[in-house]
mmCIF file of N, CA and C in Angstrom:
data_model
loop_
_atom_site.group_PDB
_atom_site.id
_atom_site.type_symbol
_atom_site.label_atom_id
_atom_site.label_comp_id
_atom_site.label_asym_id
_atom_site.label_seq_id
_atom_site.Cartn_x
_atom_site.Cartn_y
_atom_site.Cartn_z
ATOM 1 N N LEU S 1167 36.316 131.693 34.803
ATOM 2 C CA LEU S 1167 36.149 130.640 35.785
ATOM 3 C C LEU S 1167 35.879 131.178 37.181
ATOM 4 N N GLY S 1168 36.107 132.451 37.372
ATOM 5 C CA GLY S 1168 35.889 133.012 38.695
ATOM 6 C C GLY S 1168 36.990 132.698 39.675
ATOM 7 N N ILE S 1169 38.178 132.376 39.180
ATOM 8 C CA ILE S 1169 39.319 132.068 40.033
ATOM 9 C C ILE S 1169 40.265 133.272 39.993
ATOM 10 N N SER S 1170 40.659 133.727 41.156
ATOM 11 C CA SER S 1170 41.517 134.909 41.221
ATOM 12 C C SER S 1170 42.917 134.598 40.679
ATOM 13 N N PRO S 1171 43.603 135.601 40.166
ATOM 14 C CA PRO S 1171 44.993 135.395 39.711
ATOM 15 C C PRO S 1171 45.893 134.882 40.837
ATOM 16 N N GLN S 1172 45.641 135.326 42.058
ATOM 17 C CA GLN S 1172 46.451 134.872 43.185
ATOM 18 C C GLN S 1172 46.254 133.369 43.419
ATOM 19 N N THR S 1173 45.015 132.896 43.325
ATOM 20 C CA THR S 1173 44.751 131.477 43.499
ATOM 21 C C THR S 1173 45.382 130.667 42.365
ATOM 22 N N LEU S 1174 45.289 131.155 41.148
ATOM 23 C CA LEU S 1174 45.920 130.470 40.018
ATOM 24 C C LEU S 1174 47.428 130.395 40.190
ATOM 25 N N ASN S 1175 48.048 131.438 40.718
ATOM 26 C CA ASN S 1175 49.487 131.420 40.968
ATOM 27 C C ASN S 1175 49.852 130.349 41.980
ATOM 28 N N VAL S 1176 49.052 130.178 43.024
ATOM 29 C CA VAL S 1176 49.299 129.138 44.023
ATOM 30 C C VAL S 1176 49.208 127.760 43.375
ATOM 31 N N VAL S 1177 48.183 127.552 42.548
ATOM 32 C CA VAL S 1177 48.010 126.280 41.862
ATOM 33 C C VAL S 1177 49.190 126.013 40.925
ATOM 34 N N HIS S 1178 49.575 127.001 40.125
ATOM 35 C CA HIS S 1178 50.720 126.845 39.217
ATOM 36 C C HIS S 1178 52.007 126.540 39.985
ATOM 37 N N ASP S 1179 52.222 127.247 41.083
ATOM 38 C CA ASP S 1179 53.433 126.988 41.892
ATOM 39 C C ASP S 1179 53.440 125.565 42.415
ATOM 40 N N GLY S 1180 52.292 125.102 42.904
ATOM 41 C CA GLY S 1180 52.205 123.734 43.420
ATOM 42 C C GLY S 1180 52.428 122.697 42.339
ATOM 43 N N MET S 1181 51.822 122.913 41.178
ATOM 44 C CA MET S 1181 51.998 121.959 40.082
ATOM 45 C C MET S 1181 53.406 121.988 39.525
ATOM 46 N N SER S 1182 54.059 123.127 39.562
ATOM 47 C CA SER S 1182 55.451 123.214 39.174
ATOM 48 C C SER S 1182 56.324 122.430 40.149
ATOM 49 N N ALA S 1183 56.037 122.568 41.428
ATOM 50 C CA ALA S 1183 56.828 121.879 42.462
ATOM 51 C C ALA S 1183 56.740 120.367 42.321
ATOM 52 N N VAL S 1184 55.592 119.845 41.943
ATOM 53 C CA VAL S 1184 55.413 118.401 41.786
ATOM 54 C C VAL S 1184 56.445 117.837 40.823
ATOM 55 N N VAL S 1185 56.754 118.579 39.774
ATOM 56 C CA VAL S 1185 57.641 118.096 38.719
ATOM 57 C C VAL S 1185 59.075 118.606 38.865
ATOM 58 N N ASN S 1186 59.254 119.802 39.393
ATOM 59 C CA ASN S 1186 60.543 120.480 39.323
ATOM 60 C C ASN S 1186 61.299 120.648 40.625
ATOM 61 N N GLU S 1187 60.685 120.305 41.751
ATOM 62 C CA GLU S 1187 61.373 120.452 43.028
ATOM 63 C C GLU S 1187 61.658 119.075 43.634
ATOM 64 N N LEU S 1188 62.766 118.982 44.342
ATOM 65 C CA LEU S 1188 63.227 117.714 44.904
ATOM 66 C C LEU S 1188 62.161 116.997 45.715
ATOM 67 N N SER S 1189 61.303 117.743 46.400
ATOM 68 C CA SER S 1189 60.255 117.122 47.207
ATOM 69 C C SER S 1189 59.012 116.759 46.394
ATOM 70 N N GLY S 1190 58.991 117.074 45.107
ATOM 71 C CA GLY S 1190 57.826 116.803 44.279
ATOM 72 C C GLY S 1190 57.662 115.318 43.984
ATOM 73 N N THR S 1191 56.410 114.877 43.928
ATOM 74 C CA THR S 1191 56.144 113.447 43.720
ATOM 75 C C THR S 1191 56.566 112.955 42.338
ATOM 76 N N ALA S 1192 56.661 113.809 41.357
ATOM 77 C CA ALA S 1192 57.102 113.393 40.016
ATOM 78 C C ALA S 1192 58.507 113.889 39.679
ATOM 79 N N TYR S 1193 59.184 114.466 40.663
ATOM 80 C CA TYR S 1193 60.521 115.014 40.417
ATOM 81 C C TYR S 1193 61.479 113.956 39.867
ATOM 82 N N THR S 1194 61.495 112.788 40.471
ATOM 83 C CA THR S 1194 62.422 111.740 40.049
ATOM 84 C C THR S 1194 62.209 111.381 38.581
ATOM 85 N N GLN S 1195 60.974 111.359 38.147
ATOM 86 C CA GLN S 1195 60.662 110.963 36.779
ATOM 87 C C GLN S 1195 61.053 112.031 35.759
ATOM 88 N N PHE S 1196 61.015 113.295 36.165
ATOM 89 C CA PHE S 1196 61.309 114.390 35.228
ATOM 90 C C PHE S 1196 62.713 114.966 35.395
ATOM 91 N N SER S 1197 63.383 114.714 36.520
ATOM 92 C CA SER S 1197 64.651 115.392 36.812
ATOM 93 C C SER S 1197 65.778 115.035 35.857
ATOM 94 N N THR S 1198 65.729 113.864 35.273
ATOM 95 C CA THR S 1198 66.794 113.460 34.360
ATOM 96 C C THR S 1198 66.447 113.712 32.897
ATOM 97 N N SER S 1199 65.265 114.239 32.637
ATOM 98 C CA SER S 1199 64.863 114.488 31.248
ATOM 99 C C SER S 1199 65.496 115.787 30.748
ATOM 100 N N THR S 1200 65.528 115.934 29.454
ATOM 101 C CA THR S 1200 66.063 117.156 28.838
ATOM 102 C C THR S 1200 64.939 118.128 28.461
ATOM 103 N N ILE S 1201 63.737 117.867 28.923
ATOM 104 C CA ILE S 1201 62.588 118.700 28.556
ATOM 105 C C ILE S 1201 62.831 120.175 28.861
ATOM 106 N N PRO S 1202 63.307 120.544 30.053
ATOM 107 C CA PRO S 1202 63.524 121.981 30.330
ATOM 108 C C PRO S 1202 64.563 122.615 29.390
ATOM 109 N N MET S 1203 65.567 121.854 29.005
ATOM 110 C CA MET S 1203 66.602 122.384 28.112
ATOM 111 C C MET S 1203 66.094 122.597 26.687
ATOM 112 N N GLN S 1204 64.910 122.072 26.408
ATOM 113 C CA GLN S 1204 64.285 122.228 25.081
ATOM 114 C C GLN S 1204 63.225 123.324 25.110
ATOM 115 N N GLY S 1205 63.296 124.166 26.147
ATOM 116 C CA GLY S 1205 62.409 125.325 26.220
ATOM 117 C C GLY S 1205 61.005 125.018 26.684
ATOM 118 N N VAL S 1206 60.820 123.933 27.441
ATOM 119 C CA VAL S 1206 59.482 123.537 27.872
ATOM 120 C C VAL S 1206 59.443 123.442 29.394
ATOM 121 N N LYS S 1207 58.447 124.048 29.995
ATOM 122 C CA LYS S 1207 58.218 123.978 31.440
ATOM 123 C C LYS S 1207 57.006 123.093 31.666
ATOM 124 N N VAL S 1208 57.127 122.112 32.563
ATOM 125 C CA VAL S 1208 56.061 121.156 32.842
ATOM 126 C C VAL S 1208 55.483 121.424 34.217
ATOM 127 N N TYR S 1209 54.168 121.324 34.305
ATOM 128 C CA TYR S 1209 53.423 121.452 35.561
ATOM 129 C C TYR S 1209 52.580 120.190 35.682
ATOM 130 N N GLY S 1210 52.462 119.616 36.892
ATOM 131 C CA GLY S 1210 51.693 118.387 36.980
ATOM 132 C C GLY S 1210 51.179 118.075 38.372
ATOM 133 N N LYS S 1211 50.388 117.015 38.411
ATOM 134 C CA LYS S 1211 49.829 116.487 39.659
ATOM 135 C C LYS S 1211 49.741 114.990 39.500
ATOM 136 N N THR S 1212 50.256 114.258 40.472
ATOM 137 C CA THR S 1212 50.145 112.814 40.473
ATOM 138 C C THR S 1212 49.011 112.404 41.390
ATOM 139 N N GLY S 1213 48.531 111.198 41.195
ATOM 140 C CA GLY S 1213 47.481 110.701 42.083
ATOM 141 C C GLY S 1213 47.278 109.203 41.918
ATOM 142 N N SER S 1214 46.550 108.637 42.850
ATOM 143 C CA SER S 1214 46.215 107.230 42.782
ATOM 144 C C SER S 1214 44.871 107.001 43.476
ATOM 145 N N THR S 1215 44.245 105.901 43.118
ATOM 146 C CA THR S 1215 43.001 105.505 43.754
ATOM 147 C C THR S 1215 43.117 104.054 44.184
ATOM 148 N N THR S 1216 42.271 103.656 45.099
ATOM 149 C CA THR S 1216 42.213 102.253 45.498
ATOM 150 C C THR S 1216 40.783 101.775 45.352
ATOM 151 N N ASP S 1217 40.654 100.490 45.113
ATOM 152 C CA ASP S 1217 39.343 99.834 45.008
ATOM 153 C C ASP S 1217 38.476 100.428 43.921
ATOM 154 N N PRO S 1218 38.864 100.375 42.669
ATOM 155 C CA PRO S 1218 40.011 99.680 42.095
ATOM 156 C C PRO S 1218 41.265 100.547 42.078
ATOM 157 N N ASP S 1219 42.397 99.891 41.908
ATOM 158 C CA ASP S 1219 43.669 100.598 41.856
ATOM 159 C C ASP S 1219 43.858 101.270 40.495
ATOM 160 N N HIS S 1220 44.173 102.554 40.535
ATOM 161 C CA HIS S 1220 44.509 103.302 39.326
ATOM 162 C C HIS S 1220 45.558 104.339 39.713
ATOM 163 N N ALA S 1221 46.411 104.672 38.765
ATOM 164 C CA ALA S 1221 47.409 105.722 38.958
ATOM 165 C C ALA S 1221 47.223 106.742 37.846
ATOM 166 N N TRP S 1222 47.482 108.011 38.150
ATOM 167 C CA TRP S 1222 47.308 109.036 37.126
ATOM 168 C C TRP S 1222 48.305 110.167 37.277
ATOM 169 N N PHE S 1223 48.478 110.866 36.183
ATOM 170 C CA PHE S 1223 49.233 112.108 36.138
ATOM 171 C C PHE S 1223 48.444 113.052 35.249
ATOM 172 N N GLY S 1224 48.206 114.251 35.736
ATOM 173 C CA GLY S 1224 47.544 115.278 34.942
ATOM 174 C C GLY S 1224 48.394 116.528 34.963
ATOM 175 N N GLY S 1225 48.469 117.205 33.856
ATOM 176 C CA GLY S 1225 49.259 118.425 33.849
ATOM 177 C C GLY S 1225 49.259 119.120 32.527
ATOM 178 N N PHE S 1226 50.176 120.052 32.401
ATOM 179 C CA PHE S 1226 50.317 120.809 31.163
ATOM 180 C C PHE S 1226 51.761 121.251 31.007
ATOM 181 N N ALA S 1227 52.094 121.610 29.781
ATOM 182 C CA ALA S 1227 53.440 122.095 29.478
ATOM 183 C C ALA S 1227 53.303 123.346 28.618
ATOM 184 N N ILE S 1228 54.220 124.276 28.802
ATOM 185 C CA ILE S 1228 54.239 125.526 28.052
ATOM 186 C C ILE S 1228 55.674 125.728 27.553
ATOM 187 N N ASP S 1229 55.804 126.082 26.279
ATOM 188 C CA ASP S 1229 57.145 126.337 25.768
ATOM 189 C C ASP S 1229 57.435 127.832 25.731
ATOM 190 N N ASP S 1230 58.669 128.176 25.375
ATOM 191 C CA ASP S 1230 59.098 129.569 25.367
ATOM 192 C C ASP S 1230 58.310 130.438 24.385
ATOM 193 N N ALA S 1231 57.704 129.812 23.373
ATOM 194 C CA ALA S 1231 56.915 130.539 22.391
ATOM 195 C C ALA S 1231 55.452 130.680 22.809
ATOM 196 N N GLY S 1232 55.103 130.084 23.965
ATOM 197 C CA GLY S 1232 53.726 130.169 24.457
ATOM 198 C C GLY S 1232 52.820 129.032 23.990
ATOM 199 N N ARG S 1233 53.376 128.071 23.251
ATOM 200 C CA ARG S 1233 52.570 126.924 22.836
ATOM 201 C C ARG S 1233 52.314 126.049 24.059
ATOM 202 N N LYS S 1234 51.131 125.452 24.111
ATOM 203 C CA LYS S 1234 50.711 124.693 25.289
ATOM 204 C C LYS S 1234 50.299 123.287 24.919
ATOM 205 N N LEU S 1235 50.473 122.401 25.881
ATOM 206 C CA LEU S 1235 50.084 121.006 25.756
ATOM 207 C C LEU S 1235 49.430 120.608 27.067
ATOM 208 N N THR S 1236 48.284 119.952 26.984
ATOM 209 C CA THR S 1236 47.627 119.414 28.175
ATOM 210 C C THR S 1236 47.719 117.905 28.105
ATOM 211 N N ILE S 1237 47.973 117.272 29.248
ATOM 212 C CA ILE S 1237 48.141 115.821 29.261
ATOM 213 C C ILE S 1237 47.495 115.207 30.495
ATOM 214 N N VAL S 1238 46.833 114.082 30.288
ATOM 215 C CA VAL S 1238 46.315 113.267 31.384
ATOM 216 C C VAL S 1238 46.636 111.828 31.045
ATOM 217 N N VAL S 1239 47.262 111.135 31.980
ATOM 218 C CA VAL S 1239 47.588 109.717 31.800
ATOM 219 C C VAL S 1239 46.935 108.945 32.939
ATOM 220 N N LEU S 1240 46.147 107.930 32.610
ATOM 221 C CA LEU S 1240 45.530 107.045 33.578
ATOM 222 C C LEU S 1240 46.055 105.641 33.332
ATOM 223 N N VAL S 1241 46.591 105.010 34.372
ATOM 224 C CA VAL S 1241 47.074 103.644 34.274
ATOM 225 C C VAL S 1241 46.152 102.786 35.124
ATOM 226 N N GLU S 1242 45.264 102.043 34.447
ATOM 227 C CA GLU S 1242 44.365 101.151 35.179
ATOM 228 C C GLU S 1242 45.187 100.051 35.825
ATOM 229 N N GLY S 1243 44.948 99.809 37.094
ATOM 230 C CA GLY S 1243 45.712 98.823 37.825
ATOM 231 C C GLY S 1243 47.043 99.346 38.346
ATOM 232 N N GLY S 1244 47.345 100.615 38.069
ATOM 233 C CA GLY S 1244 48.583 101.216 38.558
ATOM 234 C C GLY S 1244 48.514 101.475 40.049
ATOM 235 N N GLN S 1245 49.648 101.529 40.675
ATOM 236 C CA GLN S 1245 49.709 101.710 42.123
ATOM 237 C C GLN S 1245 49.970 103.156 42.532
ATOM 238 N N ARG S 1246 50.882 103.817 41.810
ATOM 239 C CA ARG S 1246 51.256 105.191 42.183
ATOM 240 C C ARG S 1246 51.405 106.046 40.928
ATOM 241 N N GLY S 1247 50.830 107.234 40.977
ATOM 242 C CA GLY S 1247 50.945 108.134 39.847
ATOM 243 C C GLY S 1247 52.373 108.501 39.549
ATOM 244 N N SER S 1248 53.172 108.653 40.607
ATOM 245 C CA SER S 1248 54.570 109.065 40.420
ATOM 246 C C SER S 1248 55.379 107.991 39.713
ATOM 247 N N ALA S 1249 55.108 106.733 39.989
ATOM 248 C CA ALA S 1249 55.913 105.655 39.425
ATOM 249 C C ALA S 1249 55.310 105.074 38.145
ATOM 250 N N ASP S 1250 53.994 105.093 38.028
ATOM 251 C CA ASP S 1250 53.336 104.419 36.913
ATOM 252 C C ASP S 1250 52.884 105.367 35.805
ATOM 253 N N ALA S 1251 52.324 106.513 36.161
ATOM 254 C CA ALA S 1251 51.762 107.418 35.153
ATOM 255 C C ALA S 1251 52.725 108.539 34.744
ATOM 256 N N ALA S 1252 53.475 109.076 35.693
ATOM 257 C CA ALA S 1252 54.377 110.201 35.385
ATOM 258 C C ALA S 1252 55.419 109.863 34.327
ATOM 259 N N PRO S 1253 56.024 108.650 34.359
ATOM 260 C CA PRO S 1253 57.004 108.349 33.313
ATOM 261 C C PRO S 1253 56.374 108.334 31.906
ATOM 262 N N LEU S 1254 55.137 107.857 31.818
ATOM 263 C CA LEU S 1254 54.458 107.865 30.533
ATOM 264 C C LEU S 1254 54.183 109.283 30.073
ATOM 265 N N ALA S 1255 53.747 110.133 30.989
ATOM 266 C CA ALA S 1255 53.497 111.549 30.661
ATOM 267 C C ALA S 1255 54.784 112.204 30.171
ATOM 268 N N ARG S 1256 55.877 111.949 30.869
ATOM 269 C CA ARG S 1256 57.173 112.511 30.460
ATOM 270 C C ARG S 1256 57.531 112.078 29.040
ATOM 271 N N ASP S 1257 57.347 110.802 28.752
ATOM 272 C CA ASP S 1257 57.691 110.293 27.422
ATOM 273 C C ASP S 1257 56.775 110.855 26.339
ATOM 274 N N ILE S 1258 55.499 111.044 26.658
ATOM 275 C CA ILE S 1258 54.571 111.633 25.690
ATOM 276 C C ILE S 1258 54.939 113.084 25.421
ATOM 277 N N ILE S 1259 55.267 113.835 26.465
ATOM 278 C CA ILE S 1259 55.696 115.227 26.284
ATOM 279 C C ILE S 1259 56.954 115.276 25.420
ATOM 280 N N GLN S 1260 57.903 114.388 25.690
ATOM 281 C CA GLN S 1260 59.122 114.354 24.867
ATOM 282 C C GLN S 1260 58.798 114.025 23.424
ATOM 283 N N SER S 1261 57.869 113.105 23.196
ATOM 284 C CA SER S 1261 57.462 112.776 21.826
ATOM 285 C C SER S 1261 56.844 113.972 21.111
ATOM 286 N N CYS S 1262 56.087 114.771 21.844
ATOM 287 C CA CYS S 1262 55.499 115.992 21.260
ATOM 288 C C CYS S 1262 56.581 117.004 20.920
ATOM 289 N N ILE S 1263 57.626 117.083 21.743
ATOM 290 C CA ILE S 1263 58.766 117.956 21.435
ATOM 291 C C ILE S 1263 59.477 117.448 20.184
ATOM 292 N N ASP S 1264 59.728 116.138 20.153
ATOM 293 C CA ASP S 1264 60.420 115.543 19.017
ATOM 294 C C ASP S 1264 59.654 115.743 17.712
ATOM 295 N N ALA S 1265 58.327 115.756 17.786
ATOM 296 C CA ALA S 1265 57.486 115.933 16.605
ATOM 297 C C ALA S 1265 57.328 117.408 16.213
ATOM 298 N N GLY S 1266 57.837 118.317 17.064
ATOM 299 C CA GLY S 1266 57.775 119.728 16.734
ATOM 300 C C GLY S 1266 56.493 120.437 17.160
ATOM 301 N N HIS S 1267 55.696 119.783 17.981
ATOM 302 C CA HIS S 1267 54.436 120.395 18.416
ATOM 303 C C HIS S 1267 54.614 121.398 19.548
ATOM 304 N N ILE S 1268 55.683 121.253 20.275
ATOM 305 C CA ILE S 1268 55.966 122.122 21.418
ATOM 306 C C ILE S 1268 57.480 122.114 21.633
ATOM 307 N N GLY S 1269 58.022 123.179 22.169
ATOM 308 C CA GLY S 1269 59.446 123.224 22.474
ATOM 309 C C GLY S 1269 60.317 123.451 21.261
ATOM 310 N N GLN S 1270 61.609 123.371 21.507
ATOM 311 C CA GLN S 1270 62.601 123.610 20.451
ATOM 312 C C GLN S 1270 63.010 122.281 19.851
ATOM 313 N N THR S 1271 62.961 122.202 18.570
ATOM 314 C CA THR S 1271 63.375 120.994 17.875
ATOM 315 C C THR S 1271 64.080 121.379 16.580
ATOM 316 N N GLN S 1272 64.983 120.554 16.137
ATOM 317 C CA GLN S 1272 65.711 120.873 14.916
ATOM 318 C C GLN S 1272 64.946 120.474 13.656
ATOM 319 N N ASN S 1273 64.055 119.500 13.767
ATOM 320 C CA ASN S 1273 63.316 119.020 12.600
ATOM 321 C C ASN S 1273 61.818 119.001 12.898
ATOM 322 N N PRO S 1274 61.169 120.145 12.972
ATOM 323 C CA PRO S 1274 59.741 120.151 13.264
ATOM 324 C C PRO S 1274 58.945 119.449 12.152
ATOM 325 N N SER S 1275 57.832 118.829 12.541
ATOM 326 C CA SER S 1275 57.036 118.070 11.596
ATOM 327 C C SER S 1275 55.956 118.911 10.926
ATOM 328 N N PHE S 1276 55.904 120.184 11.224
ATOM 329 C CA PHE S 1276 54.872 121.030 10.596
ATOM 330 C C PHE S 1276 55.486 122.184 9.843
#
């Protein structure tokens, strides 16, 4: 892609902060989840548009084994990515953990 490792580190740090730091726009939605305790680290970005109104969350998750998941959620008519799209992304990531596709689970489906 022609992107330096240093630039990628800055992007990863920023996307991690969105989900994992108190000042992050999706922190509230992810802070009470058990996703990190299941060996999964989430990185994300929230956003919104006006005229028309849409809310979105885009990101990825990586587990301790190196398995990866990419996710994009668009809520047509949504107002804020943090309130409308991030909770859906969190729930989808948790469903992928529960199904054994990523993270630690006791009953993997594969």
